[in-house]
PDB file of C-alpha atoms in Angstrom:
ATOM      1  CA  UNK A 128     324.735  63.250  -1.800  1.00 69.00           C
ATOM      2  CA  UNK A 129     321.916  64.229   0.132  1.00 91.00           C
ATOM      3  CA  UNK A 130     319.717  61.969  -2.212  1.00 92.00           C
ATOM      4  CA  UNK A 131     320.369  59.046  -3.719  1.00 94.00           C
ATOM      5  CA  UNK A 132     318.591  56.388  -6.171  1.00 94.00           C
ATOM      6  CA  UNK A 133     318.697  52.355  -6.304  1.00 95.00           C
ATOM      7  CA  UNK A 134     317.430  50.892  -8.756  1.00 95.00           C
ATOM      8  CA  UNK A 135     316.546  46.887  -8.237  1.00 94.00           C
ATOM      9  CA  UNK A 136     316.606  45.114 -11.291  1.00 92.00           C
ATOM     10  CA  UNK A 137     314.086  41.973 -12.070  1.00 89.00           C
ATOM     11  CA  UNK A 138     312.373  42.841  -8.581  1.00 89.00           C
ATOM     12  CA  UNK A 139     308.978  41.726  -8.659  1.00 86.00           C
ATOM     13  CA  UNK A 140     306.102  42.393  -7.184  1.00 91.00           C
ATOM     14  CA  UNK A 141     303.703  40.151  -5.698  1.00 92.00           C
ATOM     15  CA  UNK A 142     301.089  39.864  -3.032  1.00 91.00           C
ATOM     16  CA  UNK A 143     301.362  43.291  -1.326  1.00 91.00           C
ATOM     17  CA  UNK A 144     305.776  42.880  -1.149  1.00 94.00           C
ATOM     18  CA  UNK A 145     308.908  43.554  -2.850  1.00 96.00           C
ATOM     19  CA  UNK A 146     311.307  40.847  -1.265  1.00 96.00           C
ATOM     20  CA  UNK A 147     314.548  41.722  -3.504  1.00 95.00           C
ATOM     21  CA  UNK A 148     313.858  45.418  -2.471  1.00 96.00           C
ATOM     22  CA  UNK A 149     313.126  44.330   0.775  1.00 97.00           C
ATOM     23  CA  UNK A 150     316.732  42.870   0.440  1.00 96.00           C
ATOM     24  CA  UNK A 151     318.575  46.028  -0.293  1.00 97.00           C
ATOM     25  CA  UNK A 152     317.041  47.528   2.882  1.00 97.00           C
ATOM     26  CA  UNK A 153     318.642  45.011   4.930  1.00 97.00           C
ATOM     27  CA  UNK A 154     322.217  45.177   3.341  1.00 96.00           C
ATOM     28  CA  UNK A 155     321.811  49.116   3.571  1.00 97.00           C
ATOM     29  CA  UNK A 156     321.239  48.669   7.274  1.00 96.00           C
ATOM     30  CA  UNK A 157     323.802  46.027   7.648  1.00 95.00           C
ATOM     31  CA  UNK A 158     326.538  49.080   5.715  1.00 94.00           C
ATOM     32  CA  UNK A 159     325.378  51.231   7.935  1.00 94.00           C
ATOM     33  CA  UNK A 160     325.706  49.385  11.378  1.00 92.00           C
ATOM     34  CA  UNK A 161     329.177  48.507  10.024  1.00 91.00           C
ATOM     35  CA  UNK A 162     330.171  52.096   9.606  1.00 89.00           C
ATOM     36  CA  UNK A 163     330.067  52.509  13.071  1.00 77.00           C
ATOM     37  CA  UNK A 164     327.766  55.626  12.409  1.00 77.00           C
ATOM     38  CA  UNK A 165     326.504  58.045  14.796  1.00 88.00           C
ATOM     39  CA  UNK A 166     323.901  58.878  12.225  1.00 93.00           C
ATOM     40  CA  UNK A 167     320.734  58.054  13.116  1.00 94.00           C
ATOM     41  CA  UNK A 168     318.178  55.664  10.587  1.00 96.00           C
ATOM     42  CA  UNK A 169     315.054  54.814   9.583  1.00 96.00           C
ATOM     43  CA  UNK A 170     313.178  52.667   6.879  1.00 97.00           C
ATOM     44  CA  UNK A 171     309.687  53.752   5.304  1.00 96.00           C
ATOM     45  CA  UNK A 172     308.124  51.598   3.223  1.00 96.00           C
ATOM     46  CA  UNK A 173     305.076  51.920   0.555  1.00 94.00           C
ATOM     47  CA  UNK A 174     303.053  50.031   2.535  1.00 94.00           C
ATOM     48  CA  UNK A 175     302.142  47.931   5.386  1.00 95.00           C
ATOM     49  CA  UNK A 176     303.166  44.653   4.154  1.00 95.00           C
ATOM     50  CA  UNK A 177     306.253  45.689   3.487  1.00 96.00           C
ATOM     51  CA  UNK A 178     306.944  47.017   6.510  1.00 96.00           C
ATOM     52  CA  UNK A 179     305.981  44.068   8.567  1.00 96.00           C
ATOM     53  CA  UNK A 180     308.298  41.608   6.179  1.00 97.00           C
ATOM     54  CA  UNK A 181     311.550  44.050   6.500  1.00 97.00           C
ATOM     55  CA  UNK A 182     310.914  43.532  10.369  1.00 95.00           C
ATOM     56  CA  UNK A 183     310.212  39.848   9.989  1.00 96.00           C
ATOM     57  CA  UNK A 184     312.885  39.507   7.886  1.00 97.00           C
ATOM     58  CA  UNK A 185     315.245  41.038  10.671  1.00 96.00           C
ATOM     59  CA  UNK A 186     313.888  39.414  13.162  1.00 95.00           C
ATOM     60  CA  UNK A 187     313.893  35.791  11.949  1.00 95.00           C
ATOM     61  CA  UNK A 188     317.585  36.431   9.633  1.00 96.00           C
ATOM     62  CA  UNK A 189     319.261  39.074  11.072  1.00 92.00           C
ATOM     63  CA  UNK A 190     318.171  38.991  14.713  1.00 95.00           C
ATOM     64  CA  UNK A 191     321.251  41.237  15.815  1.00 94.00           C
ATOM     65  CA  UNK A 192     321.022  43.903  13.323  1.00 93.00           C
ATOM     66  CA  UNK A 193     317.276  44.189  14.700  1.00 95.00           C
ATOM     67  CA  UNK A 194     318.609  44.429  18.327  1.00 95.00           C
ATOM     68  CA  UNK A 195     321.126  47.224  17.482  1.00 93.00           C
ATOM     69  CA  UNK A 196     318.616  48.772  15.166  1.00 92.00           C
ATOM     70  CA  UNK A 197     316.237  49.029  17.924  1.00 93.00           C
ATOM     71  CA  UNK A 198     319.021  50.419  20.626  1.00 93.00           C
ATOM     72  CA  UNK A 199     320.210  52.592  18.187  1.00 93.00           C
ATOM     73  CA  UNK A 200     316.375  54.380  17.919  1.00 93.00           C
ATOM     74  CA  UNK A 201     315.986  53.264  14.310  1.00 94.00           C
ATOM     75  CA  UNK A 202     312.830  52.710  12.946  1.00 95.00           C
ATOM     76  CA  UNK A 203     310.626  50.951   9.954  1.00 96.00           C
ATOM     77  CA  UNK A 204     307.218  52.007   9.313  1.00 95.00           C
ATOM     78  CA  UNK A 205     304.957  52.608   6.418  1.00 95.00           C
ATOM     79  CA  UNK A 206     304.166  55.203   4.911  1.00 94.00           C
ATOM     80  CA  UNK A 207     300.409  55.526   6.911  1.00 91.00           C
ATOM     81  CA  UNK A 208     302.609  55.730  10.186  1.00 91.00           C
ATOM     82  CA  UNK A 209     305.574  57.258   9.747  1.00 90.00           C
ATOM     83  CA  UNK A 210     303.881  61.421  10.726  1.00 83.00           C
ATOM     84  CA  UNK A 211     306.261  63.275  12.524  1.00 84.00           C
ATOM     85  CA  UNK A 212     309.467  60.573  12.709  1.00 90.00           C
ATOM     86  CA  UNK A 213     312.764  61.777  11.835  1.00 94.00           C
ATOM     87  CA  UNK A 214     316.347  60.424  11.608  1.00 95.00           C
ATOM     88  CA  UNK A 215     319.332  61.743   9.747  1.00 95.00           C
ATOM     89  CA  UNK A 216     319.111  58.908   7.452  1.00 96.00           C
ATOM     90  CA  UNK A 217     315.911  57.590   5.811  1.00 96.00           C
ATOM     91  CA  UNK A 218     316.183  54.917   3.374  1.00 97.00           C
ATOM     92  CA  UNK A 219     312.735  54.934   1.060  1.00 97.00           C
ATOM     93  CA  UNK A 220     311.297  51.144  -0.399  1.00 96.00           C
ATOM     94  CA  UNK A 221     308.652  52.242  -2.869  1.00 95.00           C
ATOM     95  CA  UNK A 222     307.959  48.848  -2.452  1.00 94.00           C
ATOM     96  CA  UNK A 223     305.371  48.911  -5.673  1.00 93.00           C
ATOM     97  CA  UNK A 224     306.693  47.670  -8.728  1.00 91.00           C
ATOM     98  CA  UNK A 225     306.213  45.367 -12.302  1.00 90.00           C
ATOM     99  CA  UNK A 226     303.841  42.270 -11.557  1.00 88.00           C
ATOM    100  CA  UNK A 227     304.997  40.075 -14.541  1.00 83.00           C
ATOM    101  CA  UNK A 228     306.446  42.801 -16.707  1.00 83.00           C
ATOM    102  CA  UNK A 229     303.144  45.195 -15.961  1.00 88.00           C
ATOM    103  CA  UNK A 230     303.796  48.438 -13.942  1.00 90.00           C
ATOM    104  CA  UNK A 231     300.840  48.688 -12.115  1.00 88.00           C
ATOM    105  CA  UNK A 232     299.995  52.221 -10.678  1.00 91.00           C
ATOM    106  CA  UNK A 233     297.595  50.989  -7.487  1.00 90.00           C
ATOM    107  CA  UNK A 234     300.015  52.413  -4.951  1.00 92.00           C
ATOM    108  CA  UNK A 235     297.281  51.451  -2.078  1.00 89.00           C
ATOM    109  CA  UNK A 236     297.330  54.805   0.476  1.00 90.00           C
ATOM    110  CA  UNK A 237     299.472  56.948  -2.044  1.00 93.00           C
ATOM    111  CA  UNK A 238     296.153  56.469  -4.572  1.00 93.00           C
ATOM    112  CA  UNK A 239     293.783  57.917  -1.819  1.00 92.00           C
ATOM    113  CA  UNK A 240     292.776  61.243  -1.294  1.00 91.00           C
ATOM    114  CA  UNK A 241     295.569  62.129   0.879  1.00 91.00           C
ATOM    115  CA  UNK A 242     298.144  60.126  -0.341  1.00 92.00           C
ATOM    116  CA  UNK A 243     300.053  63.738  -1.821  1.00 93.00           C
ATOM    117  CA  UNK A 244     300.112  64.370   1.742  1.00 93.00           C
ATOM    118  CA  UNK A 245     301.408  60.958   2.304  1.00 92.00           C
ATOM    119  CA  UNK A 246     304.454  61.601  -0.027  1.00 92.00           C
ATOM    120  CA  UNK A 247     304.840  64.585   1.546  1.00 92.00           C
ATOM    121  CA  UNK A 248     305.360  63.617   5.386  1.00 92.00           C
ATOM    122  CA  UNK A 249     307.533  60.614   3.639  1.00 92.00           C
ATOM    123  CA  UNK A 250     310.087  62.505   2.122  1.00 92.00           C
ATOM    124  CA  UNK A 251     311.094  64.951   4.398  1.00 92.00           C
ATOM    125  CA  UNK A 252     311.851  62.684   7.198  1.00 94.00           C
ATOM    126  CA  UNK A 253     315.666  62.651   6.464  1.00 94.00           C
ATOM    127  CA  UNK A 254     317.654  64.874   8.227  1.00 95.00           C
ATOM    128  CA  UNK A 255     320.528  64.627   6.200  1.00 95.00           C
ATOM    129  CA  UNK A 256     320.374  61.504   3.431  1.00 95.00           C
ATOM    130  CA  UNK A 257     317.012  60.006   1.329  1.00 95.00           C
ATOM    131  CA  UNK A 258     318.690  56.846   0.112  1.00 96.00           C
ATOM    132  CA  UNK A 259     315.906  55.809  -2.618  1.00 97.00           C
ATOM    133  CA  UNK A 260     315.171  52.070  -3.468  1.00 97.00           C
ATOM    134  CA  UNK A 261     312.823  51.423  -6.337  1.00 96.00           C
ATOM    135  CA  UNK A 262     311.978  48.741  -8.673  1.00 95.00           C
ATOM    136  CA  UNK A 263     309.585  50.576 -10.155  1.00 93.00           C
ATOM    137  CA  UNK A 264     309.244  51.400 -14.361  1.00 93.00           C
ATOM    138  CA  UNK A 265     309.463  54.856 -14.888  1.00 93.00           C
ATOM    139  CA  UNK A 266     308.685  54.585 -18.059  1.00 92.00           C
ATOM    140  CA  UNK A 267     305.710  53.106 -17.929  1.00 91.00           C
ATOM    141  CA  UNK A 268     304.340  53.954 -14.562  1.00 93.00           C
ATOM    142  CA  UNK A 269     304.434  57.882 -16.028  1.00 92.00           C
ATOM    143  CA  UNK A 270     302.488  57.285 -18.453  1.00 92.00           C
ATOM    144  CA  UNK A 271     299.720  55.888 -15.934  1.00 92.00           C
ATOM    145  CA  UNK A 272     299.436  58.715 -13.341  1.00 93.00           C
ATOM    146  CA  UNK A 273     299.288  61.145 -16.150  1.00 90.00           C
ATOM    147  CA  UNK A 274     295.370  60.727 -15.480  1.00 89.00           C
ATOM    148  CA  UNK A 275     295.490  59.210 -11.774  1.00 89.00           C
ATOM    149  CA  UNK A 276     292.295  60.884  -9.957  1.00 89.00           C
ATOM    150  CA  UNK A 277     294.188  62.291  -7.025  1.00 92.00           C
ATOM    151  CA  UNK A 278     297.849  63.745  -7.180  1.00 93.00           C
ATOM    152  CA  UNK A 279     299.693  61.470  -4.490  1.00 93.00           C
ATOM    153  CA  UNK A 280     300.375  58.865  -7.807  1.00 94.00           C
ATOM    154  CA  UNK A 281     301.339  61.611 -10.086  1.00 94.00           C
ATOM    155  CA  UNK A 282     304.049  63.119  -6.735  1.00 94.00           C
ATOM    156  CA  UNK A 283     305.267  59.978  -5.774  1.00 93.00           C
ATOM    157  CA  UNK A 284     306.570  59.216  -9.582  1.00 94.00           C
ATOM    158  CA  UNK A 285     307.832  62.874  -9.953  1.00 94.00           C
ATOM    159  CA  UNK A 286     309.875  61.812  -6.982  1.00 93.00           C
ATOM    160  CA  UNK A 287     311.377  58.749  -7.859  1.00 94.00           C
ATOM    161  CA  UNK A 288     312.015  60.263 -11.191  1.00 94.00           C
ATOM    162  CA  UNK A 289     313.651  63.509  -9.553  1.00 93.00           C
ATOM    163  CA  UNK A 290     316.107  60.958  -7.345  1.00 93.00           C
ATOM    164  CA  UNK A 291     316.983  59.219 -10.496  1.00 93.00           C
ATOM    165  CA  UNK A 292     318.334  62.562 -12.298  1.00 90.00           C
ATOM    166  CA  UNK A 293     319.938  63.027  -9.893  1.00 88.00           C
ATOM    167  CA  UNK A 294     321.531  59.924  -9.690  1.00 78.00           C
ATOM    168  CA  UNK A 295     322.303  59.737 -13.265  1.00 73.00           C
ATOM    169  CA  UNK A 296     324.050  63.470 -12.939  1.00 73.00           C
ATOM    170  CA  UNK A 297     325.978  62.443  -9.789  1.00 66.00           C
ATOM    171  CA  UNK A 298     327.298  59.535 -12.476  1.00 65.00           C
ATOM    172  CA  UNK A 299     328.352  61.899 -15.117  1.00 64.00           C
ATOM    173  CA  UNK A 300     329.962  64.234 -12.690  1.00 65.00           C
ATOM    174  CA  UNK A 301     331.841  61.008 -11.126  1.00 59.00           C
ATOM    175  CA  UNK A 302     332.879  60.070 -15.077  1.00 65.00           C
ATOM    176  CA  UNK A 303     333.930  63.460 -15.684  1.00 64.00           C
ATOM    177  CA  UNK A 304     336.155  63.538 -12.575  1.00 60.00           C
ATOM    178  CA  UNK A 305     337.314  60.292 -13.405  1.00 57.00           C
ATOM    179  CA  UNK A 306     338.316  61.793 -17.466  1.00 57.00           C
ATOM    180  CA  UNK A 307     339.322  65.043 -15.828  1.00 59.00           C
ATOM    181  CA  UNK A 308     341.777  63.394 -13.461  1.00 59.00           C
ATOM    182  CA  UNK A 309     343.082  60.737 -16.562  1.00 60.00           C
ATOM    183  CA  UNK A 310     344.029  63.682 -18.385  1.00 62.00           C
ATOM    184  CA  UNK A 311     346.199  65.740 -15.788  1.00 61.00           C
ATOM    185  CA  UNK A 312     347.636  62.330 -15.089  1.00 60.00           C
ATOM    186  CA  UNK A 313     348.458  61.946 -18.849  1.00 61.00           C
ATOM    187  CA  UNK A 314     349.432  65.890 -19.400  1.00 65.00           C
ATOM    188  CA  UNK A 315     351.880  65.756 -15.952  1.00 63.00           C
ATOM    189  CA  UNK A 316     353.324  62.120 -17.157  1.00 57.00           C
ATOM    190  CA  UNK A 317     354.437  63.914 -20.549  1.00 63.00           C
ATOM    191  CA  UNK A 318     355.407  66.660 -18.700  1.00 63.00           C
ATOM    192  CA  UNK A 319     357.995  64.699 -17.004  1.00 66.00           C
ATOM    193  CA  UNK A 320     359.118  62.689 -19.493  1.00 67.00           C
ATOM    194  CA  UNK A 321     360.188  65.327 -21.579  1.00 55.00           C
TER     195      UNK A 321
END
């Protein structure tokens, strides 16, 4: 799938980070230095905080993965400073989500005037694969943007909403492969037992 969705459950967040999506990112870097890929990779995050606690995180934690992320030409940035980067991979921390149950919809540099733009540049830096990783409510975040003054709020929902559908069909096709293939299994077993 050229884009997929992750949804982190009970993520808060709090002062400017996400640190269970935060998290993810790291164990989706980790998979991917473990697959031996020739792929290249890069994380964009919301904003700048998160950015600089990923890299901290690495750093401090995970001090090899940083090293081979850093020969291998990968690359974490925010969303202000990501213009004109591309790798094959991109994995996307909206970084924003509930604060105590409340979706808030201040998505710093995405609420500005260019933040559409923003969005934009952010999501067509993958080459190949938009890996997704949101703690955000759909639901009620929506519902908030609806009357947001500029349109980088409204776009960067849309988005996160589009990667979920798609998620959720990529799930049904999966389950229908998965009743599809029960089936023939069940219709060639009575075939042969008979």
């Amino acid at each position: 799938d050229s884009l997929t969705y992750e949804f982190i459950q009970d993520s808060d967040y709090e002062n400017g980070l996400n640190k269970k999506e935060a998290e993810r990112v790291i164990e989706l870097l980790k998979e991917h230095k473990n697959r031996y890929s020739k792929e290249t990779i890069g994380v964009i995050t919301a904003n700048q905080k998160q950015e600089v606690y990923i890299f901290n995180q690495l750093i401090t934690k995970n001090y090899e993965l940083f090293e081979w992320l850093k020969e291998s030409g990968a690359f974490i940035k925010s969303i202000e400073n990501v213009q004109g980067d591309e790798r094959d991979i991109i994995i996307f921390s909206t970084t924003y989500g509930p604060e105590e149950g409340n979706q808030r919809v201040n998505f710093g540099p995405i609420n500005q005037e260019l933040g559409s733009n923003r969005i934009n540049v952010a999501i067509t830096r993958a080459k190949k694969k938009m890996i997704v990783v949101s703690s955000i409510d759909l639901e009620q975040a929506t519902k908030k943007v609806a009357t947001s003054l500029h349109q980088g709020p409204r776009d960067f929902i849309d988005y996160i909403s589009y990667a979920k559908s798609l998620e959720k069909k990529s799930e049904r096709i999966r389950e229908n492969g998965s009743e599809n293939q029960r089936i023939r299994e069940s219709e060639i077993k009575r075939q042969l037992l008979h």
